[in-house]
Amino acid sequence: MNTDSAAHRGAGREPHPFAGPRPNTGGTVRRTLLRTALTGAAALGAGLAAARPATAAPTRGARPGTPAEALKELAAGNRRWRAYRERHPHETPEIRRTLATAQHPFAVVLGCIDSRVPPELVFDQGLGDLMTVRTAGEVLDEAVLGSVAYGVLELGIPLVVVLGHQSCGAVRAAVEAEQSGTRLPAHIQYLADRISPAIDHSKEGDARVDATVDANVRLVRSKLAAEPDLAAKITSGKLAIVGARYELTDQTVHHVR
């Protein structure tokens, strides 16, 4: 994993596993969390083979325990997804019964609500693998911060991915509202107000929207990495917070630096 900021120190020097250059498209955390809300005792791996008969015993690989291992697993899942070779892992009756009493996900994915970008699908992961938090435009608020912090601080998750995507409607709404001076309906304006600091004024038209998608990922990632409890985990090498982007046109996830 190539690292370029303090937010990525936890993953070491391995080549970054996300896909290469993307296509040129147009386009404080409080620790007052309920420790009894969820449990995290059992380990779930990410290498379960493709669908098995209901009578087969579940097979699990080791749960990714470092940021680099978690990134590698997500990258492998995305490769399966875009090659139409999904495994849909961790869905057997045995695993469902195990998950009734414990969970041990290996990554938090903060993504957009867009119906075309469900993290469990684009990374080809199964039950118990990912803790997903989704808001329009990956917008942060206290509930989102608390949810991410829960995964990291209480469940020991080593990786947080901020996942933007091509043709984000929330980003477009924020860009167009700023350009026109139009005020959006109350709750949508809340989203636009939080995306607007990321608007890339060096571009015009669709290129501004596209550039702002990446800039917004960077902004959200930097805000998360600045949270003291999360920053301490990054410094210790136990956590990486990375930015990524999903391309609707070819289903590739790539790194946003």
Coordinates of C-alpha atoms in Angstrom, one line a residue:
M1 CA 0.0 0.0 0.0
N2 CA 1.5 3.3 -1.0
T3 CA 1.0 5.8 1.8
D4 CA 1.0 9.6 1.4
S5 CA -0.3 10.9 4.7
A6 CA -0.5 10.2 8.4
A7 CA -3.9 8.7 7.7
H8 CA -2.3 5.8 5.9
R9 CA 0.7 4.9 8.1
G10 CA -1.0 1.8 9.5
A11 CA -0.8 -0.1 6.2
G12 CA 3.0 -0.2 5.8
R13 CA 4.8 -0.3 2.5
E14 CA 2.9 -2.9 0.5
P15 CA 1.7 -1.8 -2.9
H16 CA -1.8 -0.3 -2.7
P17 CA -4.2 -3.1 -3.6
F18 CA -6.9 -0.9 -5.1
A19 CA -7.0 -0.8 -8.9
G20 CA -4.8 1.5 -10.9
P21 CA -5.7 4.8 -12.6
R22 CA -9.4 5.4 -12.9
P23 CA -11.0 6.2 -16.2
N24 CA -11.3 9.9 -17.1
T25 CA -15.0 10.4 -16.4
G26 CA -16.9 13.6 -16.6
G27 CA -18.1 13.9 -14.2
T28 CA -15.0 15.3 19.1
V29 CA -15.7 11.6 18.4
R30 CA -17.1 11.0 21.9
R31 CA -16.3 7.7 23.6
T32 CA -19.7 7.8 25.4
L33 CA -20.8 4.9 23.3
L34 CA -22.9 2.0 24.5
R35 CA -20.5 -0.9 24.9
T36 CA -23.3 -3.4 25.1
A37 CA -24.9 -2.5 21.7
L38 CA -22.9 -5.0 19.7
T39 CA -20.4 -7.8 20.5
G40 CA -17.2 -8.7 18.8
A41 CA -15.9 -12.1 20.0
A42 CA -15.9 -14.4 17.0
A43 CA -13.4 -14.2 14.1
L44 CA -14.8 -14.2 10.6
G45 CA -12.5 -14.7 7.6
A46 CA -12.8 -13.3 4.2
G47 CA -11.7 -16.3 2.1
L48 CA -14.8 -18.4 2.2
A49 CA -15.2 -20.2 -1.1
A50 CA -18.2 -19.9 -3.4
A51 CA -21.7 -21.0 -2.4
R52 CA -21.8 -24.4 -0.7
P53 CA -24.7 -26.8 0.0
A54 CA -26.5 -26.1 3.2
T55 CA -25.1 -29.3 4.7
A56 CA -21.5 -28.3 4.1
A57 CA -19.4 -27.2 7.1
P58 CA -18.3 -23.5 6.9
T59 CA -14.7 -22.8 6.0
R60 CA -13.1 -19.6 7.2
G61 CA -9.8 -18.0 6.5
A62 CA -8.1 -15.8 9.0
R63 CA -9.9 -12.5 9.6
P64 CA -7.7 -9.6 8.2
G65 CA -6.0 -8.2 11.3
T66 CA -4.0 -5.3 9.9
P67 CA -4.8 -2.4 7.6
A68 CA -2.8 -3.8 4.8
E69 CA -4.5 -7.2 5.0
A70 CA -7.9 -5.6 5.1
L71 CA -7.2 -3.5 2.0
K72 CA -5.9 -6.6 0.2
E73 CA -9.1 -8.5 1.0
L74 CA -11.3 -5.6 -0.2
A75 CA -9.3 -5.3 -3.4
A76 CA -9.6 -9.0 -4.1
G77 CA -13.4 -8.8 -3.6
N78 CA -13.6 -5.8 -6.0
R79 CA -11.7 -7.8 -8.6
R80 CA -14.2 -10.6 -8.3
W81 CA -17.1 -8.2 -8.6
R82 CA -15.9 -6.4 -11.7
A83 CA -15.1 -9.8 -13.3
Y84 CA -18.6 -11.1 -12.5
R85 CA -17.0 -13.9 -10.3
E86 CA -18.7 -13.0 -7.1
R87 CA -18.6 -15.5 -4.3
H88 CA -21.2 -14.0 -2.0
P89 CA -19.3 -15.4 1.0
H90 CA -20.4 -16.0 4.5
E91 CA -24.1 -16.8 3.9
T92 CA -24.3 -20.4 5.0
P93 CA -26.7 -21.5 7.7
E94 CA -23.8 -22.3 10.0
I95 CA -22.3 -18.9 9.7
R96 CA -25.7 -17.2 10.2
R97 CA -26.1 -19.1 13.5
T98 CA -22.6 -18.1 14.6
L99 CA -23.3 -14.5 13.8
A100 CA -26.4 -14.6 16.0
T101 CA -24.1 -14.3 19.0
A102 CA -21.0 -12.4 17.8
Q103 CA -19.4 -10.4 15.1
H104 CA -15.9 -9.4 14.1
P105 CA -15.9 -7.3 10.9
F106 CA -12.6 -6.3 9.5
A107 CA -13.4 -2.9 7.8
V108 CA -15.7 0.1 8.2
V109 CA -16.9 1.5 4.9
L110 CA -18.4 5.0 5.0
G111 CA -20.1 5.3 1.7
C112 CA -22.9 7.1 -0.1
I113 CA -26.6 6.1 0.1
D114 CA -26.6 5.6 -3.7
S115 CA -28.4 2.4 -4.6
R116 CA -25.8 1.5 -7.2
V117 CA -22.9 1.4 -4.7
P118 CA -23.6 -1.1 -1.9
P119 CA -20.3 -1.9 -0.2
E120 CA -21.0 -5.5 0.5
L121 CA -21.5 -6.1 -3.2
V122 CA -18.8 -4.0 -4.8
F123 CA -16.3 -5.6 -2.4
D124 CA -17.9 -9.0 -2.6
Q125 CA -18.1 -9.5 1.1
G126 CA -20.6 -11.3 3.2
L127 CA -22.3 -11.3 6.6
G128 CA -20.1 -10.1 9.4
D129 CA -17.4 -8.8 7.2
L130 CA -18.1 -5.1 6.9
M131 CA -19.5 -2.5 9.1
T132 CA -21.2 -0.1 6.7
V133 CA -22.3 3.5 7.4
R134 CA -24.0 5.3 4.5
T135 CA -25.1 8.9 4.1
A136 CA -25.6 11.0 1.0
G137 CA -22.2 12.3 -0.1
E138 CA -20.5 10.5 2.8
V139 CA -21.6 13.5 5.0
L140 CA -20.3 13.4 8.6
D141 CA -22.3 14.2 11.7
E142 CA -22.1 13.0 15.3
A143 CA -24.0 9.8 14.7
V144 CA -21.8 8.9 11.8
L145 CA -18.6 9.7 13.8
G146 CA -19.9 7.7 16.7
S147 CA -20.7 4.7 14.4
V148 CA -17.2 4.8 12.8
A149 CA -15.6 5.1 16.2
Y150 CA -17.6 2.2 17.6
G151 CA -16.3 -0.1 14.9
V152 CA -12.7 1.0 15.5
L153 CA -12.6 1.5 19.3
E154 CA -14.9 -1.3 20.4
L155 CA -14.6 -3.9 17.7
G156 CA -11.0 -3.4 16.9
I157 CA -11.5 -2.8 13.2
P158 CA -8.2 -2.0 11.5
L159 CA -9.4 -0.2 8.4
V160 CA -11.8 2.6 7.6
V161 CA -12.6 3.3 3.9
V162 CA -14.3 6.5 2.8
L163 CA -15.9 5.5 -0.4
G164 CA -17.1 8.1 -2.9
H165 CA -18.4 7.3 -6.4
Q166 CA -18.7 8.5 -9.9
S167 CA -21.8 10.7 -10.7
C168 CA -22.7 11.4 -7.0
G169 CA -26.1 13.1 -6.9
A170 CA -25.4 14.7 -3.5
V171 CA -22.2 16.2 -4.7
R172 CA -23.9 17.5 -7.9
A173 CA -26.7 19.0 -5.9
A174 CA -24.2 20.9 -3.7
V175 CA -22.2 22.1 -6.7
E176 CA -25.3 23.3 -8.7
A177 CA -26.9 24.9 -5.7
E178 CA -23.8 27.0 -5.1
Q179 CA -23.6 28.0 -8.7
S180 CA -27.3 29.0 -9.0
G181 CA -27.7 30.4 -5.5
T182 CA -30.7 28.2 -5.1
R183 CA -31.5 27.0 -1.6
L184 CA -32.4 23.3 -1.4
P185 CA -35.1 21.8 0.8
A186 CA -34.1 22.1 4.4
H187 CA -32.6 18.6 5.1
I188 CA -31.0 18.4 1.7
Q189 CA -29.4 21.9 2.2
Y190 CA -27.8 20.4 5.3
L191 CA -26.0 17.9 3.1
A192 CA -25.0 20.6 0.6
D193 CA -23.6 22.8 3.3
R194 CA -21.3 20.1 4.4
I195 CA -20.1 19.1 1.0
S196 CA -19.6 22.7 -0.2
P197 CA -16.2 23.2 1.4
A198 CA -14.9 20.5 -0.9
I199 CA -16.2 22.1 -4.2
D200 CA -13.3 22.4 -6.7
H201 CA -13.6 25.8 -8.2
S202 CA -10.7 25.2 -10.6
K203 CA -13.0 23.2 -12.8
E204 CA -16.3 23.9 -14.6
G205 CA -19.4 22.0 -15.4
D206 CA -19.3 18.2 -15.1
A207 CA -15.6 18.3 -14.5
R208 CA -16.3 20.4 -11.3
V209 CA -18.7 17.8 -10.0
D210 CA -16.3 15.0 -10.8
A211 CA -13.3 16.7 -9.1
T212 CA -15.5 17.5 -6.1
V213 CA -16.4 13.9 -5.6
D214 CA -12.7 13.2 -5.0
A215 CA -12.1 16.4 -3.0
N216 CA -15.1 15.4 -0.7
V217 CA -13.6 12.0 -0.1
R218 CA -10.3 13.7 0.9
L219 CA -12.1 16.1 3.2
V220 CA -14.1 13.4 5.0
R221 CA -11.0 11.2 5.3
S222 CA -9.0 14.1 6.8
K223 CA -11.8 14.9 9.3
L224 CA -11.9 11.3 10.5
A225 CA -8.1 11.1 10.8
A226 CA -8.1 14.2 12.9
E227 CA -10.4 12.7 15.5
P228 CA -8.1 12.2 18.6
D229 CA -9.1 8.6 19.4
L230 CA -8.8 7.5 15.8
A231 CA -5.6 9.5 15.3
A232 CA -4.0 7.6 18.2
K233 CA -4.8 4.3 16.5
I234 CA -3.3 5.5 13.3
T235 CA -0.1 6.6 15.1
S236 CA 0.2 3.2 16.7
G237 CA -0.2 1.4 13.3
K238 CA -3.4 -0.3 14.3
L239 CA -5.6 1.7 11.9
A240 CA -5.6 3.2 8.5
I241 CA -8.2 5.6 7.1
V242 CA -8.1 5.7 3.3
G243 CA -10.1 7.3 0.6
A244 CA -11.5 5.4 -2.4
R245 CA -13.8 5.9 -5.3
Y246 CA -16.1 3.5 -7.2
E247 CA -16.6 4.0 -10.9
L248 CA -20.1 3.1 -12.1
T249 CA -18.8 2.7 -15.7
D250 CA -16.4 -0.2 -15.0
Q251 CA -17.1 -1.2 -11.4
T252 CA -13.6 -0.5 -10.3
V253 CA -12.6 0.8 -6.8
H254 CA -9.4 2.9 -6.8
H255 CA -7.5 4.9 -4.3
V256 CA -8.2 8.6 -3.8
R257 CA -5.0 10.3 -2.6

